[in-house]
mmCIF file of C-alpha atoms and ligand atoms in Angstrom:
data_model
loop_
_atom_site.group_PDB
_atom_site.id
_atom_site.type_symbol
_atom_site.label_atom_id
_atom_site.label_comp_id
_atom_site.label_asym_id
_atom_site.label_seq_id
_atom_site.Cartn_x
_atom_site.Cartn_y
_atom_site.Cartn_z
ATOM 1 C CA UNK A 242 -167.671 -111.796 -126.294
ATOM 2 C CA UNK A 243 -170.219 -114.428 -125.362
ATOM 3 C CA UNK A 244 -172.244 -115.098 -128.546
ATOM 4 C CA UNK A 245 -172.117 -118.724 -129.636
ATOM 5 C CA UNK A 246 -172.705 -118.189 -133.367
ATOM 6 C CA UNK A 247 -171.438 -115.922 -136.157
ATOM 7 C CA UNK A 248 -174.587 -113.805 -136.347
ATOM 8 C CA UNK A 249 -174.571 -113.176 -132.615
ATOM 9 C CA UNK A 250 -170.844 -112.479 -132.560
ATOM 10 C CA UNK A 251 -171.240 -109.935 -135.344
ATOM 11 C CA UNK A 252 -174.051 -108.156 -133.466
ATOM 12 C CA UNK A 253 -172.124 -108.150 -130.215
ATOM 13 C CA UNK A 254 -168.978 -106.870 -131.887
ATOM 14 C CA UNK A 255 -170.911 -104.127 -133.718
ATOM 15 C CA UNK A 256 -172.555 -103.046 -130.468
ATOM 16 C CA UNK A 257 -169.292 -102.888 -128.522
ATOM 17 C CA UNK A 258 -167.604 -100.877 -131.256
ATOM 18 C CA UNK A 259 -170.576 -98.485 -131.451
ATOM 19 C CA UNK A 260 -170.637 -98.053 -127.659
ATOM 20 C CA UNK A 261 -166.935 -97.255 -127.781
ATOM 21 C CA UNK A 262 -167.569 -94.429 -130.262
ATOM 22 C CA UNK A 263 -166.426 -96.162 -133.453
ATOM 23 C CA UNK A 264 -167.756 -94.336 -136.510
ATOM 24 C CA UNK A 265 -168.335 -97.336 -138.777
ATOM 25 C CA UNK A 266 -169.123 -100.165 -136.340
ATOM 26 C CA UNK A 267 -170.970 -102.530 -138.675
ATOM 27 C CA UNK A 268 -168.283 -102.467 -141.370
ATOM 28 C CA UNK A 269 -165.440 -102.826 -138.878
ATOM 29 C CA UNK A 270 -167.208 -105.624 -136.974
ATOM 30 C CA UNK A 271 -167.633 -107.521 -140.238
ATOM 31 C CA UNK A 272 -163.959 -107.073 -141.031
ATOM 32 C CA UNK A 273 -162.887 -108.302 -137.594
ATOM 33 C CA UNK A 274 -165.220 -111.302 -137.531
ATOM 34 C CA UNK A 275 -164.215 -112.323 -141.069
ATOM 35 C CA UNK A 276 -160.553 -111.991 -140.079
ATOM 36 C CA UNK A 277 -160.773 -113.963 -136.839
ATOM 37 C CA UNK A 278 -163.277 -116.639 -137.914
ATOM 38 C CA UNK A 279 -162.029 -117.098 -141.477
ATOM 39 C CA UNK A 280 -165.482 -116.557 -142.998
ATOM 40 C CA UNK A 281 -166.677 -114.462 -145.944
ATOM 41 C CA UNK A 282 -169.331 -111.753 -145.823
ATOM 42 C CA UNK A 283 -171.793 -114.051 -147.607
ATOM 43 C CA UNK A 284 -171.103 -116.816 -145.032
ATOM 44 C CA UNK A 285 -172.114 -114.370 -142.303
ATOM 45 C CA UNK A 286 -175.328 -113.460 -144.098
ATOM 46 C CA UNK A 287 -176.301 -116.945 -145.218
ATOM 47 C CA UNK A 288 -175.165 -118.975 -142.214
ATOM 48 C CA UNK A 289 -175.562 -116.738 -139.136
ATOM 49 C CA UNK A 290 -175.987 -119.888 -137.071
ATOM 50 C CA UNK A 291 -172.426 -121.103 -137.735
ATOM 51 C CA UNK A 292 -170.946 -121.924 -134.328
ATOM 52 C CA UNK A 293 -167.912 -120.011 -133.034
ATOM 53 C CA UNK A 294 -165.324 -121.314 -130.596
ATOM 54 C CA UNK A 295 -164.462 -119.805 -127.234
ATOM 55 C CA UNK A 296 -161.045 -118.899 -128.639
ATOM 56 C CA UNK A 297 -162.680 -116.997 -131.538
ATOM 57 C CA UNK A 298 -164.941 -115.124 -129.099
ATOM 58 C CA UNK A 299 -161.933 -114.160 -127.012
ATOM 59 C CA UNK A 300 -159.904 -113.131 -130.046
ATOM 60 C CA UNK A 301 -162.675 -110.888 -131.422
ATOM 61 C CA UNK A 302 -162.890 -109.345 -127.955
ATOM 62 C CA UNK A 303 -159.143 -108.602 -127.981
ATOM 63 C CA UNK A 304 -159.427 -107.066 -131.461
ATOM 64 C CA UNK A 305 -162.275 -104.788 -130.314
ATOM 65 C CA UNK A 306 -160.210 -103.637 -127.322
ATOM 66 C CA UNK A 307 -157.265 -102.826 -129.591
ATOM 67 C CA UNK A 308 -159.518 -100.982 -132.028
ATOM 68 C CA UNK A 309 -161.156 -98.933 -129.278
ATOM 69 C CA UNK A 310 -157.693 -97.935 -128.042
ATOM 70 C CA UNK A 311 -157.298 -96.169 -131.413
ATOM 71 C CA UNK A 312 -155.110 -98.738 -133.182
ATOM 72 C CA UNK A 313 -155.890 -98.661 -136.924
ATOM 73 C CA UNK A 314 -158.188 -101.418 -138.179
ATOM 74 C CA UNK A 315 -155.614 -102.203 -140.874
ATOM 75 C CA UNK A 316 -152.921 -103.086 -138.313
ATOM 76 C CA UNK A 317 -155.318 -105.376 -136.461
ATOM 77 C CA UNK A 318 -156.289 -107.161 -139.673
ATOM 78 C CA UNK A 319 -152.617 -107.291 -140.704
ATOM 79 C CA UNK A 320 -153.478 -106.852 -144.362
ATOM 80 C CA UNK A 321 -155.048 -104.139 -146.505
ATOM 81 C CA UNK A 322 -155.928 -103.754 -150.148
ATOM 82 C CA UNK A 323 -154.351 -101.218 -152.483
ATOM 83 C CA UNK A 324 -155.338 -101.018 -156.140
ATOM 84 C CA UNK A 325 -157.000 -104.419 -155.772
ATOM 85 C CA UNK A 326 -153.813 -106.076 -154.488
ATOM 86 C CA UNK A 327 -153.163 -107.373 -150.949
ATOM 87 C CA UNK A 328 -150.488 -105.784 -148.724
ATOM 88 C CA UNK A 329 -149.302 -106.952 -145.310
ATOM 89 C CA UNK A 330 -149.230 -104.080 -142.822
ATOM 90 C CA UNK A 331 -148.490 -103.615 -139.125
ATOM 91 C CA UNK A 332 -146.577 -101.461 -136.656
ATOM 92 C CA UNK A 333 -143.664 -99.731 -138.326
ATOM 93 C CA UNK A 334 -145.087 -99.394 -141.827
ATOM 94 C CA UNK A 335 -147.400 -96.751 -143.295
ATOM 95 C CA UNK A 336 -150.840 -98.079 -144.272
ATOM 96 C CA UNK A 337 -151.486 -97.754 -148.030
ATOM 97 C CA UNK A 338 -153.957 -94.900 -148.662
ATOM 98 C CA UNK A 339 -156.511 -94.719 -151.413
ATOM 99 C CA UNK A 340 -155.135 -91.243 -152.304
ATOM 100 C CA UNK A 341 -151.922 -92.937 -153.374
ATOM 101 C CA UNK A 342 -153.703 -94.929 -156.069
ATOM 102 C CA UNK A 343 -153.515 -91.733 -158.163
ATOM 103 C CA UNK A 344 -149.716 -91.999 -158.249
ATOM 104 C CA UNK A 345 -149.782 -95.763 -158.842
ATOM 105 C CA UNK A 346 -152.187 -95.316 -161.744
ATOM 106 C CA UNK A 347 -150.091 -92.561 -163.337
ATOM 107 C CA UNK A 348 -146.968 -94.720 -163.008
ATOM 108 C CA UNK A 349 -148.639 -97.798 -164.546
ATOM 109 C CA UNK A 350 -149.950 -95.706 -167.441
ATOM 110 C CA UNK A 351 -146.526 -94.145 -168.102
ATOM 111 C CA UNK A 352 -144.775 -97.531 -167.995
ATOM 112 C CA UNK A 353 -147.294 -99.103 -170.362
ATOM 113 C CA UNK A 354 -146.991 -96.241 -172.830
ATOM 114 C CA UNK A 355 -143.192 -96.040 -172.731
ATOM 115 C CA UNK A 356 -142.363 -99.707 -172.458
ATOM 116 C CA UNK A 357 -139.116 -100.672 -174.180
ATOM 117 C CA UNK A 358 -136.301 -103.164 -173.735
ATOM 118 C CA UNK A 359 -134.414 -102.183 -170.590
ATOM 119 C CA UNK A 360 -137.202 -100.051 -169.057
ATOM 120 C CA UNK A 361 -136.533 -99.687 -165.356
ATOM 121 C CA UNK A 362 -138.259 -97.960 -162.440
ATOM 122 C CA UNK A 363 -137.637 -97.111 -158.797
ATOM 123 C CA UNK A 364 -139.991 -96.442 -155.865
ATOM 124 C CA UNK A 365 -138.327 -94.193 -153.272
ATOM 125 C CA UNK A 366 -139.524 -94.307 -149.634
ATOM 126 C CA UNK A 367 -141.271 -97.507 -150.642
ATOM 127 C CA UNK A 368 -142.748 -98.435 -147.223
ATOM 128 C CA UNK A 369 -145.127 -101.383 -147.693
ATOM 129 C CA UNK A 370 -144.160 -101.362 -151.378
ATOM 130 C CA UNK A 371 -147.693 -100.619 -152.545
ATOM 131 C CA UNK A 372 -146.698 -98.249 -155.387
ATOM 132 C CA UNK A 373 -143.711 -100.163 -156.749
ATOM 133 C CA UNK A 374 -145.322 -103.589 -156.416
ATOM 134 C CA UNK A 375 -148.520 -102.415 -158.144
ATOM 135 C CA UNK A 376 -146.369 -100.966 -160.926
ATOM 136 C CA UNK A 377 -144.408 -104.201 -161.370
ATOM 137 C CA UNK A 378 -147.497 -106.379 -161.205
ATOM 138 C CA UNK A 379 -149.637 -104.371 -163.630
ATOM 139 C CA UNK A 380 -147.081 -102.978 -166.093
ATOM 140 C CA UNK A 381 -144.690 -105.949 -165.794
ATOM 141 C CA UNK A 382 -141.585 -103.766 -165.479
ATOM 142 C CA UNK A 383 -138.620 -104.233 -163.133
ATOM 143 C CA UNK A 384 -138.795 -101.999 -160.066
ATOM 144 C CA UNK A 385 -136.294 -101.284 -157.314
ATOM 145 C CA UNK A 386 -137.897 -100.307 -154.014
ATOM 146 C CA UNK A 387 -135.753 -98.164 -151.729
ATOM 147 C CA UNK A 388 -136.593 -98.019 -148.035
ATOM 148 C CA UNK A 389 -134.572 -97.061 -144.960
ATOM 149 C CA UNK A 390 -136.589 -98.542 -142.109
ATOM 150 C CA UNK A 391 -135.751 -102.115 -141.243
ATOM 151 C CA UNK A 392 -139.281 -102.754 -139.995
ATOM 152 C CA UNK A 393 -140.848 -101.396 -143.188
ATOM 153 C CA UNK A 394 -138.464 -103.369 -145.381
ATOM 154 C CA UNK A 395 -139.556 -106.632 -143.757
ATOM 155 C CA UNK A 396 -143.157 -105.879 -144.806
ATOM 156 C CA UNK A 397 -141.947 -104.790 -148.226
ATOM 157 C CA UNK A 398 -140.184 -108.106 -148.771
ATOM 158 C CA UNK A 399 -143.229 -110.088 -147.657
ATOM 159 C CA UNK A 400 -145.440 -108.045 -149.995
ATOM 160 C CA UNK A 401 -143.174 -108.763 -152.961
ATOM 161 C CA UNK A 402 -143.629 -112.487 -152.297
ATOM 162 C CA UNK A 403 -147.352 -112.171 -151.524
ATOM 163 C CA UNK A 404 -147.917 -110.532 -154.923
ATOM 164 C CA UNK A 405 -145.662 -112.957 -156.797
ATOM 165 C CA UNK A 406 -143.351 -110.275 -158.233
ATOM 166 C CA UNK A 407 -140.025 -111.607 -156.929
ATOM 167 C CA UNK A 408 -138.659 -111.736 -160.473
ATOM 168 C CA UNK A 409 -139.374 -108.025 -161.051
ATOM 169 C CA UNK A 410 -138.966 -106.348 -157.662
ATOM 170 C CA UNK A 411 -135.882 -105.781 -155.585
ATOM 171 C CA UNK A 412 -135.985 -104.237 -152.104
ATOM 172 C CA UNK A 413 -132.988 -101.979 -151.504
ATOM 173 C CA UNK A 414 -132.132 -100.731 -148.022
ATOM 174 C CA UNK A 415 -131.006 -97.126 -148.319
ATOM 175 C CA UNK A 416 -131.471 -93.474 -147.502
ATOM 176 C CA UNK A 417 -133.122 -91.681 -150.419
ATOM 177 C CA UNK A 418 -131.590 -88.388 -149.275
ATOM 178 C CA UNK A 419 -128.041 -89.652 -149.696
ATOM 179 C CA UNK A 420 -126.072 -89.190 -152.908
ATOM 180 C CA UNK A 421 -124.433 -92.586 -152.289
ATOM 181 C CA UNK A 422 -127.796 -94.351 -152.605
ATOM 182 C CA UNK A 423 -128.571 -92.526 -155.845
ATOM 183 C CA UNK A 424 -125.137 -93.167 -157.348
ATOM 184 C CA UNK A 425 -125.216 -96.870 -156.528
ATOM 185 C CA UNK A 426 -128.338 -97.334 -158.665
ATOM 186 C CA UNK A 427 -128.650 -97.224 -162.466
ATOM 187 C CA UNK A 428 -130.403 -94.502 -164.485
ATOM 188 C CA UNK A 429 -134.191 -94.883 -164.515
ATOM 189 C CA UNK A 430 -137.063 -94.394 -166.951
ATOM 190 C CA UNK A 431 -139.475 -93.830 -164.091
ATOM 191 C CA UNK A 432 -139.025 -92.626 -160.518
ATOM 192 C CA UNK A 433 -142.002 -92.591 -158.143
ATOM 193 C CA UNK A 434 -142.182 -91.489 -154.545
ATOM 194 C CA UNK A 435 -144.624 -90.876 -151.728
ATOM 195 C CA UNK A 436 -142.256 -89.204 -149.265
ATOM 196 C CA UNK A 437 -143.164 -87.944 -145.792
ATOM 197 C CA UNK A 438 -144.880 -84.598 -146.342
ATOM 198 C CA UNK A 439 -146.831 -83.632 -143.245
ATOM 199 C CA UNK A 440 -145.941 -80.247 -141.706
ATOM 200 C CA UNK A 441 -144.868 -79.783 -138.087
ATOM 201 C CA UNK A 442 -148.355 -78.397 -137.457
ATOM 202 C CA UNK A 443 -150.012 -81.486 -139.044
ATOM 203 C CA UNK A 444 -147.827 -83.704 -136.849
ATOM 204 C CA UNK A 445 -149.115 -81.943 -133.714
ATOM 205 C CA UNK A 446 -152.723 -82.487 -134.815
ATOM 206 C CA UNK A 447 -152.583 -86.123 -135.947
ATOM 207 C CA UNK A 448 -155.699 -88.249 -135.698
ATOM 208 C CA UNK A 449 -155.387 -90.978 -133.016
ATOM 209 C CA UNK A 450 -155.033 -93.780 -135.587
ATOM 210 C CA UNK A 451 -152.237 -92.006 -137.471
ATOM 211 C CA UNK A 452 -150.258 -91.679 -134.209
ATOM 212 C CA UNK A 453 -149.788 -95.465 -134.380
ATOM 213 C CA UNK A 454 -148.012 -95.111 -137.735
ATOM 214 C CA UNK A 455 -144.276 -94.427 -138.057
ATOM 215 C CA UNK A 456 -143.389 -90.768 -137.684
ATOM 216 C CA UNK A 457 -140.545 -91.239 -140.166
ATOM 217 C CA UNK A 458 -143.098 -92.020 -142.897
ATOM 218 C CA UNK A 459 -145.124 -88.881 -142.168
ATOM 219 C CA UNK A 460 -143.039 -85.927 -140.977
ATOM 220 C CA UNK A 461 -141.671 -83.739 -143.764
ATOM 221 C CA UNK A 462 -140.124 -81.001 -141.605
ATOM 222 C CA UNK A 463 -141.500 -77.607 -140.587
ATOM 223 C CA UNK A 464 -143.339 -76.896 -143.884
ATOM 224 C CA UNK A 465 -143.569 -80.546 -144.995
ATOM 225 C CA UNK A 466 -141.328 -79.951 -148.014
ATOM 226 C CA UNK A 467 -137.920 -81.177 -146.775
ATOM 227 C CA UNK A 468 -137.937 -84.356 -148.828
ATOM 228 C CA UNK A 469 -138.930 -82.643 -152.085
ATOM 229 C CA UNK A 470 -136.183 -80.031 -151.674
ATOM 230 C CA UNK A 471 -133.542 -82.703 -151.244
ATOM 231 C CA UNK A 472 -134.854 -85.571 -153.368
ATOM 232 C CA UNK A 473 -135.885 -83.822 -156.553
ATOM 233 C CA UNK A 474 -132.436 -82.350 -157.403
ATOM 234 C CA UNK A 475 -130.740 -85.611 -156.423
ATOM 235 C CA UNK A 476 -133.030 -88.015 -158.267
ATOM 236 C CA UNK A 477 -133.964 -85.959 -161.332
ATOM 237 C CA UNK A 478 -130.276 -86.386 -162.209
ATOM 238 C CA UNK A 479 -130.880 -90.176 -162.214
ATOM 239 C CA UNK A 480 -133.562 -89.999 -164.925
ATOM 240 C CA UNK A 481 -132.910 -91.017 -168.505
ATOM 241 C CA UNK A 482 -133.961 -88.421 -171.113
ATOM 242 C CA UNK A 483 -137.723 -88.787 -171.602
ATOM 243 C CA UNK A 484 -138.036 -90.374 -168.150
ATOM 244 C CA UNK A 485 -140.641 -89.316 -165.603
ATOM 245 C CA UNK A 486 -140.325 -88.326 -161.961
ATOM 246 C CA UNK A 487 -143.668 -88.376 -160.110
ATOM 247 C CA UNK A 488 -144.254 -87.509 -156.462
ATOM 248 C CA UNK A 489 -147.300 -87.592 -154.236
ATOM 249 C CA UNK A 490 -147.903 -84.342 -152.337
ATOM 250 C CA UNK A 491 -150.070 -83.145 -149.476
ATOM 251 C CA UNK A 492 -153.037 -80.884 -150.007
ATOM 252 C CA UNK A 493 -151.948 -77.399 -151.085
ATOM 253 C CA UNK A 494 -148.267 -78.208 -151.676
ATOM 254 C CA UNK A 495 -148.510 -78.029 -155.481
ATOM 255 C CA UNK A 496 -147.090 -74.532 -156.072
ATOM 256 C CA UNK A 497 -144.015 -75.157 -153.952
ATOM 257 C CA UNK A 498 -143.335 -78.623 -155.340
ATOM 258 C CA UNK A 499 -143.915 -77.562 -158.963
ATOM 259 C CA UNK A 500 -141.400 -74.766 -158.409
ATOM 260 C CA UNK A 501 -138.817 -77.294 -157.169
ATOM 261 C CA UNK A 502 -139.371 -79.460 -160.278
ATOM 262 C CA UNK A 503 -138.951 -76.382 -162.491
ATOM 263 C CA UNK A 504 -135.771 -75.323 -160.709
ATOM 264 C CA UNK A 505 -134.457 -78.773 -161.627
ATOM 265 C CA UNK A 506 -135.220 -78.142 -165.304
ATOM 266 C CA UNK A 507 -138.453 -80.127 -165.578
ATOM 267 C CA UNK A 508 -141.770 -78.682 -166.755
ATOM 268 C CA UNK A 509 -144.109 -79.767 -163.946
ATOM 269 C CA UNK A 510 -147.674 -81.005 -164.294
ATOM 270 C CA UNK A 511 -150.197 -82.286 -161.816
ATOM 271 C CA UNK A 512 -152.795 -84.990 -161.371
ATOM 272 C CA UNK A 513 -155.852 -84.817 -159.102
ATOM 273 C CA UNK A 514 -157.062 -87.633 -156.860
ATOM 274 C CA UNK A 515 -160.626 -88.935 -156.840
ATOM 275 C CA UNK A 516 -161.639 -86.204 -154.376
ATOM 276 C CA UNK A 517 -160.420 -83.537 -156.805
ATOM 277 C CA UNK A 518 -157.358 -82.662 -154.685
ATOM 278 C CA UNK A 519 -154.066 -82.081 -156.545
ATOM 279 C CA UNK A 520 -152.217 -85.147 -155.298
ATOM 280 C CA UNK A 521 -149.319 -85.833 -157.681
ATOM 281 C CA UNK A 522 -146.712 -83.607 -159.322
ATOM 282 C CA UNK A 523 -144.748 -85.027 -162.217
ATOM 283 C CA UNK A 524 -142.219 -83.933 -164.763
ATOM 284 C CA UNK A 525 -140.479 -85.390 -167.782
ATOM 285 C CA UNK A 526 -136.706 -85.107 -168.145
ATOM 286 C CA UNK A 527 -135.739 -83.239 -171.327
HETATM 287 N N1 LIG B 2097 -151.318 -89.215 -146.678
HETATM 288 C C1 LIG B 2097 -150.746 -89.468 -145.401
HETATM 289 C C2 LIG B 2097 -151.657 -88.949 -144.308
HETATM 290 O O1 LIG B 2097 -152.603 -88.293 -144.586
HETATM 291 C C3 LIG B 2097 -149.372 -88.858 -145.314
HETATM 292 C C4 LIG B 2097 -148.413 -89.707 -146.033
HETATM 293 C C5 LIG B 2097 -147.150 -89.018 -146.321
HETATM 294 O O2 LIG B 2097 -146.669 -88.147 -145.573
HETATM 295 N N2 LIG B 2097 -146.582 -89.376 -147.418
HETATM 296 O O3 LIG B 2097 -151.476 -89.210 -143.153
#
């Protein structure tokens, strides 16, 4: 990059992204310039003549190169918003998706409506912690966040601090498929999970950006349902009567996952995401 001011840098960055085939070059250039130069969008509009340093030019250039190699914008920025809250992200942790706000919203609503002394919740396969931390922050309930990956758990811990919910959230390192993990935890009023659910076929056809994300957070076995088959029997037994188990699913998995809930003695219901796709299956323990 050679532009000497913010306005020029933004134009140059937009052009390089567009030439490289980026689909939303203006938006992404703004994000990168704001990130590197520490300016707001209104600064860029109102003060395009703000000078930039050689180091900032070079850094924006490095960011563009990374982006054009297919690395997700979110990893380059190092932070992404979920449900209006900030989450640190990077290699080794799944980027929070807007689809997942459906599950977070359902969980917050359930916790608010069923709040009582001793209410407790758990987020299984917590990753960045976006579901559990949002739940703790908005409904003010204690949440345990279970995650196996050491890399993901380091982001999870930073996100607990970043959102100021240290008093409510506890990161627990553990395998959600193991009975030992389940038995070591108390009974819960609310269990939420966004497990890996992509099929073997999906995994072969991943978009370039998604290939940068951890396979362990995505791959759900041949038909994508491995985690539901193993987790729902194990964890529905850890629900208090009247408690709710809610799981995000992939498009079209509702019939299979609802059947698994019903085999575990829970009448299953669903919730659609903002695109109208059935995105969450949930059941209440009798
Ligand atoms: N929704 C993610 C995707 O589309 C998948 C996340 C998951 O498997 N839980 O890539």
